[in-house]
PDB file of C-alpha atoms in Angstrom:
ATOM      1  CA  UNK E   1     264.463 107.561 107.240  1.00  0.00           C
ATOM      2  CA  UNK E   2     262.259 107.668 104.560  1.00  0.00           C
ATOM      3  CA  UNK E   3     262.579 109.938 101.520  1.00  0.00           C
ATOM      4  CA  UNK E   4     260.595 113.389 102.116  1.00  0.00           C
ATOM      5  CA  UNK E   5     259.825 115.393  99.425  1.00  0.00           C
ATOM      6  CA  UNK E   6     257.651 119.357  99.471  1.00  0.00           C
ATOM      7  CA  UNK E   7     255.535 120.306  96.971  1.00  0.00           C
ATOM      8  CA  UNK E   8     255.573 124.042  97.515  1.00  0.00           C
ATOM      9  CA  UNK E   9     254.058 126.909  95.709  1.00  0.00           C
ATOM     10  CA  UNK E  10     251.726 130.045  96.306  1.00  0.00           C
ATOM     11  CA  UNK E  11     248.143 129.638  97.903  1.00  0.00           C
ATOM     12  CA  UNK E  12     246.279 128.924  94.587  1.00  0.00           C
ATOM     13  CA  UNK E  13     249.186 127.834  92.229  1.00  0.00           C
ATOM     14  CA  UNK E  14     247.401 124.604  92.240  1.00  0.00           C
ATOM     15  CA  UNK E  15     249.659 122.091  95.006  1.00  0.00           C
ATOM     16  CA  UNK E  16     246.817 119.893  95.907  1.00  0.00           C
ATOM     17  CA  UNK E  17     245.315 119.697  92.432  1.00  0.00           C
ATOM     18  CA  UNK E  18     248.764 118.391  91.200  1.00  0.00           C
ATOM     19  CA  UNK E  19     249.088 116.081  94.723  1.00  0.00           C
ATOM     20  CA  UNK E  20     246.044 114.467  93.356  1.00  0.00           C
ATOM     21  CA  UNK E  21     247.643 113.490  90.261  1.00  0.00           C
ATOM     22  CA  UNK E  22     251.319 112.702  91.894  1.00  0.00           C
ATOM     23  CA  UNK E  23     249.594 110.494  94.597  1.00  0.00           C
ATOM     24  CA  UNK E  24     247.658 107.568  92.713  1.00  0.00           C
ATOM     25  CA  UNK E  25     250.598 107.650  90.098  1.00  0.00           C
ATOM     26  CA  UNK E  26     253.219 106.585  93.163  1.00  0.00           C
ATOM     27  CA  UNK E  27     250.327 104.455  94.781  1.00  0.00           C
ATOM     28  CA  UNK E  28     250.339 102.509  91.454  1.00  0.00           C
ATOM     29  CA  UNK E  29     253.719 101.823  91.091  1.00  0.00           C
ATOM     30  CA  UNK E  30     253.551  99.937  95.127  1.00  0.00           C
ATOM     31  CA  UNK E  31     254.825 102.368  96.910  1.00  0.00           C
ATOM     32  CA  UNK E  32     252.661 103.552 100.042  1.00  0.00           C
ATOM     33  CA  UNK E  33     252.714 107.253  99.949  1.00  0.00           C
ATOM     34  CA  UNK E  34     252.335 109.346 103.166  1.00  0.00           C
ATOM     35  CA  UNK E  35     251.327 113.284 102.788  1.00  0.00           C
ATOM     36  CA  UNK E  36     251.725 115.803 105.223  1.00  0.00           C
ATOM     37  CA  UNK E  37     249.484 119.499 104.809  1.00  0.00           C
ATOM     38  CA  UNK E  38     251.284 122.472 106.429  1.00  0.00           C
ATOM     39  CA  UNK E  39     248.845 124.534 108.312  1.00  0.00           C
ATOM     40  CA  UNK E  40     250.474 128.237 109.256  1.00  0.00           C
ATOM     41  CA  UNK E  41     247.727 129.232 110.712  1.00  0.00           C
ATOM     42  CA  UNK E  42     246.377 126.341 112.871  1.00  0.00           C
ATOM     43  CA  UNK E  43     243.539 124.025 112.049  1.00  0.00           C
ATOM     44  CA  UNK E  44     240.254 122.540 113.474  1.00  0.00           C
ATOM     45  CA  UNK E  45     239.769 118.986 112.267  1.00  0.00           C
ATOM     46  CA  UNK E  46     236.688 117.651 114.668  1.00  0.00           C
ATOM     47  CA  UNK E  47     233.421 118.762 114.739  1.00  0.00           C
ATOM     48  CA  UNK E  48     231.850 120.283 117.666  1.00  0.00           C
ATOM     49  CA  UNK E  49     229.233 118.813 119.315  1.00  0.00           C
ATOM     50  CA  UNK E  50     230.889 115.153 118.302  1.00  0.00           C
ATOM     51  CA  UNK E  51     232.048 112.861 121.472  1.00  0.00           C
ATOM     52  CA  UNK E  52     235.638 113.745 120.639  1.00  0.00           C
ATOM     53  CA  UNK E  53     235.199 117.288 120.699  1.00  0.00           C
ATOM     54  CA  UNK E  54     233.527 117.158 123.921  1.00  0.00           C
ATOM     55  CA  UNK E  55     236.943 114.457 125.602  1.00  0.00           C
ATOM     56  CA  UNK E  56     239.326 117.703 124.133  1.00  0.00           C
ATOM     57  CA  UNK E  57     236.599 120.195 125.714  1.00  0.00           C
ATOM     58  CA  UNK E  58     236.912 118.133 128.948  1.00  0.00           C
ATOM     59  CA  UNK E  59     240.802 118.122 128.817  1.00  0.00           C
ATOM     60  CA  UNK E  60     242.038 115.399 127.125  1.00  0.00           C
ATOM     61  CA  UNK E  61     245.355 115.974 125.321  1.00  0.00           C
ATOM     62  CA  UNK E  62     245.081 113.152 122.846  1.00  0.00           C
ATOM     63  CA  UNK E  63     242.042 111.833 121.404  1.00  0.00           C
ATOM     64  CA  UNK E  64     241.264 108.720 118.904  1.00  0.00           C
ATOM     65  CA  UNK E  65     238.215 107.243 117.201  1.00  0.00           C
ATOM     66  CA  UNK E  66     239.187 104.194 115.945  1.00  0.00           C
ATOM     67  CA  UNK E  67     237.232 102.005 113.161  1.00  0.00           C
ATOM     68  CA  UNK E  68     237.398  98.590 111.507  1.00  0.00           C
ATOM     69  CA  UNK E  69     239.164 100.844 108.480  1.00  0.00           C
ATOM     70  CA  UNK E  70     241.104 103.547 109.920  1.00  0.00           C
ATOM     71  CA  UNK E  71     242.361 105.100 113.064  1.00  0.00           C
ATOM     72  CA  UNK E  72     242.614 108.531 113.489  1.00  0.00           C
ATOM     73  CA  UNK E  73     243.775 110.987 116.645  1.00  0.00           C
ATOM     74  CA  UNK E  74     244.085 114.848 117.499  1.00  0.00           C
ATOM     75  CA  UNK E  75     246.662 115.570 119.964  1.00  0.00           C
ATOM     76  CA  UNK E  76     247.689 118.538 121.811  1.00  0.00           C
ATOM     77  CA  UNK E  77     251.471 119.657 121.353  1.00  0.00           C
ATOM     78  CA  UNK E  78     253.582 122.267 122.828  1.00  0.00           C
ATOM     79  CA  UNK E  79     255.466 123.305 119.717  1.00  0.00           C
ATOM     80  CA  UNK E  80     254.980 122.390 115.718  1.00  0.00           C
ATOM     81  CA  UNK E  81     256.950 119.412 115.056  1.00  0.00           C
ATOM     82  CA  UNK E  82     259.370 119.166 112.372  1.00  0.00           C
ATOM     83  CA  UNK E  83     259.667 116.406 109.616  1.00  0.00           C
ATOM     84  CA  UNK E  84     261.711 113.962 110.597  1.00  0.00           C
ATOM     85  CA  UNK E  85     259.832 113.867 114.096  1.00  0.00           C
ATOM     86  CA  UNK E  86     256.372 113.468 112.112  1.00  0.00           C
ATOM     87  CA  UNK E  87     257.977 110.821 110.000  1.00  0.00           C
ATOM     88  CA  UNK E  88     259.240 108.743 113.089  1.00  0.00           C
ATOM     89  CA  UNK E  89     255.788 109.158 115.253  1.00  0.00           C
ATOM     90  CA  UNK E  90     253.396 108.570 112.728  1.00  0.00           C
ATOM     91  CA  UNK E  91     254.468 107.032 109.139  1.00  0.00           C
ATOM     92  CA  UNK E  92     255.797 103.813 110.333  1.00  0.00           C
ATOM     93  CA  UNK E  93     254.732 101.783 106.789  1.00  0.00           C
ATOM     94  CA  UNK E  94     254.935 104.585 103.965  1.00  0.00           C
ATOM     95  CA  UNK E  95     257.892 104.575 101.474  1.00  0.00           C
ATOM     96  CA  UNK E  96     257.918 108.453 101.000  1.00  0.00           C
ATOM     97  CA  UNK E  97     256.671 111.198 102.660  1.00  0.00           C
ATOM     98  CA  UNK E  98     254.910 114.533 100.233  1.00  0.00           C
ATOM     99  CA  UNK E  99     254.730 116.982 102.244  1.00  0.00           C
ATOM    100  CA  UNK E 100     252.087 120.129 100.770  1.00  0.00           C
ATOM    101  CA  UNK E 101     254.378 123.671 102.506  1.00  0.00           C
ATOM    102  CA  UNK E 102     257.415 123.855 104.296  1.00  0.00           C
ATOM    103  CA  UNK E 103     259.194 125.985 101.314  1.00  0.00           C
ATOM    104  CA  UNK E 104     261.617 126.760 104.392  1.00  0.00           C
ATOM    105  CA  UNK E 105     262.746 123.649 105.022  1.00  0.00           C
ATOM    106  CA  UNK E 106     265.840 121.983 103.540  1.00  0.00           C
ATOM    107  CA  UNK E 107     264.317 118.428 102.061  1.00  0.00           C
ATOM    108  CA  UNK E 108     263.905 118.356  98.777  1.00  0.00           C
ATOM    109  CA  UNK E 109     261.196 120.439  97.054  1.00  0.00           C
ATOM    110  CA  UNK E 110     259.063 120.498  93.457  1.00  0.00           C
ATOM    111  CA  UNK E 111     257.243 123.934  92.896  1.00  0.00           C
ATOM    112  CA  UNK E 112     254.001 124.687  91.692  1.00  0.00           C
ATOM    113  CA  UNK E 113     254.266 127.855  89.762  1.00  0.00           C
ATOM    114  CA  UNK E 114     251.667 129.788  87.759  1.00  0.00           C
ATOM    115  CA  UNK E 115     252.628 133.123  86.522  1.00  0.00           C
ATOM    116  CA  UNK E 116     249.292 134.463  87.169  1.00  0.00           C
ATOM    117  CA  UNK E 117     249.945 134.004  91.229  1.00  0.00           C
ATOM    118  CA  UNK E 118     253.171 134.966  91.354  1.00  0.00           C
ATOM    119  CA  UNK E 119     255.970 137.002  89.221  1.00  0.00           C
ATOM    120  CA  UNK E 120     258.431 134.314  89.637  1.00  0.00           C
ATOM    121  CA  UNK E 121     259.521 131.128  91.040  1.00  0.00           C
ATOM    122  CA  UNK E 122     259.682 131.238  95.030  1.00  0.00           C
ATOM    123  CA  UNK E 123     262.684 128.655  94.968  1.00  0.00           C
ATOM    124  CA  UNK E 124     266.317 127.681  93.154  1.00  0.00           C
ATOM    125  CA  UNK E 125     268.932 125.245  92.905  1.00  0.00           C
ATOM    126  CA  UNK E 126     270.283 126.672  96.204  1.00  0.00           C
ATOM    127  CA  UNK E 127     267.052 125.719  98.227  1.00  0.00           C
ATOM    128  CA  UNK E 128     267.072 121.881  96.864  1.00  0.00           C
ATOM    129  CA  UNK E 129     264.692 122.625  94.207  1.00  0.00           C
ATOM    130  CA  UNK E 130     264.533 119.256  92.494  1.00  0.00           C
ATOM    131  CA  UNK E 131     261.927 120.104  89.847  1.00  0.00           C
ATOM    132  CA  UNK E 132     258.496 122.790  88.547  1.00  0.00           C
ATOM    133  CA  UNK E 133     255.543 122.393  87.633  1.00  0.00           C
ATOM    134  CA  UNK E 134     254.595 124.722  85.183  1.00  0.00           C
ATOM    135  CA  UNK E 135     252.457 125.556  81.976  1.00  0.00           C
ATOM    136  CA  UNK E 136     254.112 129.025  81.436  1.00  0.00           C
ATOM    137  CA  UNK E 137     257.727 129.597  79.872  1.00  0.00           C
ATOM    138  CA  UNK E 138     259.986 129.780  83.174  1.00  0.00           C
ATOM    139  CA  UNK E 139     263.891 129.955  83.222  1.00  0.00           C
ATOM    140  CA  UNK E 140     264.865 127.340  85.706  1.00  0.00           C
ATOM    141  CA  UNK E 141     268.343 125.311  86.159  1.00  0.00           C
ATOM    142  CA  UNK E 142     266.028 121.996  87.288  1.00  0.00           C
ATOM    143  CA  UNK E 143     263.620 120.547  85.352  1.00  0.00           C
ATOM    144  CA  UNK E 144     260.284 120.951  84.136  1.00  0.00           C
ATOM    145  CA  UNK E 145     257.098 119.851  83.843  1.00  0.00           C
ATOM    146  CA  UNK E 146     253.564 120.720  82.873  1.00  0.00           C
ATOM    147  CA  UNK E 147     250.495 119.796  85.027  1.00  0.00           C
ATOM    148  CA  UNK E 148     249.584 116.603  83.342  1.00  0.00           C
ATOM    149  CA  UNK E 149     252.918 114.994  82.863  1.00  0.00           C
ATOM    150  CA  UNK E 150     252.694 113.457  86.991  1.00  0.00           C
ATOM    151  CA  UNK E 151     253.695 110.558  85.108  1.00  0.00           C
ATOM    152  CA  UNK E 152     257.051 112.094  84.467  1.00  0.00           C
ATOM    153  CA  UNK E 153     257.719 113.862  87.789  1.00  0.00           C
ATOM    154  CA  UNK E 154     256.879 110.120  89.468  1.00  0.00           C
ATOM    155  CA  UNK E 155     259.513 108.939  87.263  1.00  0.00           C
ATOM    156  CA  UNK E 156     262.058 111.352  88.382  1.00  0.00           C
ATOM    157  CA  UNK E 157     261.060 111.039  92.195  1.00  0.00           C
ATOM    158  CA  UNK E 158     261.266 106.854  91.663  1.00  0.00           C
ATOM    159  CA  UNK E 159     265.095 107.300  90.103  1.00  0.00           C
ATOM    160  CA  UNK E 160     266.592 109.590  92.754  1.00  0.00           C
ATOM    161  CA  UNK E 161     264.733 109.048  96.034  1.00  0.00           C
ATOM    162  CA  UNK E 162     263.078 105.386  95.812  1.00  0.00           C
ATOM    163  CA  UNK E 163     265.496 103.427  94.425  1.00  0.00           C
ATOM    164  CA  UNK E 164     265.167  99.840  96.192  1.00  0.00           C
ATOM    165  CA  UNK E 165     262.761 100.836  98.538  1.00  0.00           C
ATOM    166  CA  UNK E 166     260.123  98.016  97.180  1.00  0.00           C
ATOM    167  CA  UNK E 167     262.784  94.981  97.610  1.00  0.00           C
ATOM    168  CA  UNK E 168     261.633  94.724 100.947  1.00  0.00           C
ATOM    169  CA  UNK E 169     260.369  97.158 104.034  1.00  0.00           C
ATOM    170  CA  UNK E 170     262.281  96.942 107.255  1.00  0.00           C
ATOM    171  CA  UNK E 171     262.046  99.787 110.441  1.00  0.00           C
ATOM    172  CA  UNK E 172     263.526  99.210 114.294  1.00  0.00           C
ATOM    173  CA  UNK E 173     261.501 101.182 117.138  1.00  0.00           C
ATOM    174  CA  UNK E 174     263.111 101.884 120.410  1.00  0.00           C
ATOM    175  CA  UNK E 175     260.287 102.928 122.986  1.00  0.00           C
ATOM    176  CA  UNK E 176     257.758 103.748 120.108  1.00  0.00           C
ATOM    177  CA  UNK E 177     260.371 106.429 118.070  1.00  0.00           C
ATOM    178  CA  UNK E 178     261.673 105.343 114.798  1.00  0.00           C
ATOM    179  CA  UNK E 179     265.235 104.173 114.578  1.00  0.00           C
ATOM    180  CA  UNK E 180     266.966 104.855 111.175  1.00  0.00           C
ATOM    181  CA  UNK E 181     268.297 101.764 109.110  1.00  0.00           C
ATOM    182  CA  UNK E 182     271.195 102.195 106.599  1.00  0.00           C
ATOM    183  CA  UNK E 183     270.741  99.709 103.042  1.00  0.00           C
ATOM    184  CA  UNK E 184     273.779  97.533 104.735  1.00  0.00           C
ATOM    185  CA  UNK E 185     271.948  96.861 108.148  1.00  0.00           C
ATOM    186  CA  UNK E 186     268.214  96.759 106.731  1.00  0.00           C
ATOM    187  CA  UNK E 187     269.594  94.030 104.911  1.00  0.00           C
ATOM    188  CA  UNK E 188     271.869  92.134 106.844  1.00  0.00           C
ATOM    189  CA  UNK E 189     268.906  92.793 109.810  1.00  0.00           C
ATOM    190  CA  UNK E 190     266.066  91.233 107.260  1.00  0.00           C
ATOM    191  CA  UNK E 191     268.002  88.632 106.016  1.00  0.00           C
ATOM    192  CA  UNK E 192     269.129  87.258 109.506  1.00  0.00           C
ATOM    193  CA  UNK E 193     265.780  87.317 110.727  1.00  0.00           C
ATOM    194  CA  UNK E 194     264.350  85.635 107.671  1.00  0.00           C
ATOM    195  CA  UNK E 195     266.764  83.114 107.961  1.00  0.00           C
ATOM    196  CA  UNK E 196     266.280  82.322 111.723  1.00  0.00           C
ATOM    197  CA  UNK E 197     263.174  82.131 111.190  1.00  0.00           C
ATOM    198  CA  UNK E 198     262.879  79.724 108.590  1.00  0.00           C
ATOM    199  CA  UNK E 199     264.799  76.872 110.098  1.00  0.00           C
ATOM    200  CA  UNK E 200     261.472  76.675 112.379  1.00  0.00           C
ATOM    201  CA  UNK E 201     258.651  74.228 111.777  1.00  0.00           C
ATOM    202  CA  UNK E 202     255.655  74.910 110.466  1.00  0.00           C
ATOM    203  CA  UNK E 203     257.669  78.173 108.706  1.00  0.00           C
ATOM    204  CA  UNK E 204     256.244  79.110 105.570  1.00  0.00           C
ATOM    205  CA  UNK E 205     257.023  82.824 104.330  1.00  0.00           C
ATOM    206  CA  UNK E 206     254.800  85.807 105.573  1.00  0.00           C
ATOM    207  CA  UNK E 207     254.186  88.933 103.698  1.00  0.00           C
ATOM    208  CA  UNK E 208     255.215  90.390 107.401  1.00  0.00           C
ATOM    209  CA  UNK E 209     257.190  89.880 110.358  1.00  0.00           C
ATOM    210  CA  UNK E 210     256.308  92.004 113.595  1.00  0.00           C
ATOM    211  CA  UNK E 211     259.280  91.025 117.055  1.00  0.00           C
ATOM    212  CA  UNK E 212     258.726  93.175 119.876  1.00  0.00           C
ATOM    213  CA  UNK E 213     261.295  92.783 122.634  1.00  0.00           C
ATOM    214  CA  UNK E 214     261.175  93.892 125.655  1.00  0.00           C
ATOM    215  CA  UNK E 215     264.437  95.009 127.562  1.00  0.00           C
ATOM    216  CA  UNK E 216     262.851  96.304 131.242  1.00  0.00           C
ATOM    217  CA  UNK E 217     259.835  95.531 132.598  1.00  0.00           C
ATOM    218  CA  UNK E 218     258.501  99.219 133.203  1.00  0.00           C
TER     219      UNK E 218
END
């Protein structure tokens, strides 16, 4: 499972506007970043009136437009999902997950605070606080850091969450769901299939291996 980290705070502390900073700092380090926005409320991402409007009008429960560049898809669900189902469905390459809400959740969290939004903090120690962000004087048992040091706060999320994580990238699906690897089998798994596959001719190292087996013929 991949690290998952919230970035939580009041509506207009300034989350995205420090996401924005946190982002292309990770992205230029090499790791791929994920991000996930918690909606309360509900959203509407398509336009109405477009040709995927009108397939989820007409009773489609999952819809895609798909381009040379990017793929993307609105789907119907009976419940909200949680993290770690999100995670498994739908970030299959990233090396860390930033998450924008979910102060209730238990993965790790850095808050936004501004003492003109709120009176105090909204999290502690005791609700995995790892770090805040913060240009006012705040008492606070984790550290913290202003609004332009992302620099720092992608140092602290590279030492205790991604640690290894660009030595090499390995995932097992069963039936399209993500299967959790430990640091022993990711790297017995890559190693044994690296060297199988290296005693063939015409071998000559790839940047990526894709196997798909297939157990039962539906």
């Amino acid at each position: 499972m991949i690290p998952i980290i919230c970035v939580v705070g009041p509506s207009n502390s300034g989350k995205t506007t420090f996401l924005e900073k946190l982002i292309p700092e990770l992205s230029r380090r090499g790791y791929r970043v994920g991000t996930v926005k918690h909606d309360v409320h509900g959203f509407e991402m398509d336009k109405e009136g477009k040709d995927t409007w009108k397939h989820r009008k007409a009773g489609a429960q999952t819809v895609a437009i798909s381009s040379p560049s990017m793929v993307a898809s609105i789907r119907s669900t009976d419940g909200e999902m949680d993290l770690d189902e999100l995670v498994g469905r739908y970030f299959w390459r990233e090396d860390i997950l930033i998450a924008e809400g979910y102060k209730r959740s238990h993965y790790p969290k850095i808050e936004i605070y501004r003492s003109v939004v709120g009176p105090e903090p909204l999290c502690g120690p005791q609700d995995n606080l790892a770090a805040v962000i913060s240009d006012d004087e705040v008492r606070t048992e984790v550290p913290r850091f202003g609004f332009d040091q992302a620099e720092k706060v992608a140092d602290l999320i590279e030492e205790r969450y991604l640690k290894g994580r660009k030595k090499h990238r390995a995932m097992v699906q069963l039936d399209g769901k993500r299967f959790p690897l430990n640091e022993f089998v990711r790297d017995f798994f890559t190693a044994s299939v690296v060297g199988m596959l290296s005693s063939l001719r015409g071998w000559e190292k790839p940047r990526k291996i894709d196997i798909h087996l297939i157990l039962e013929d539906d």
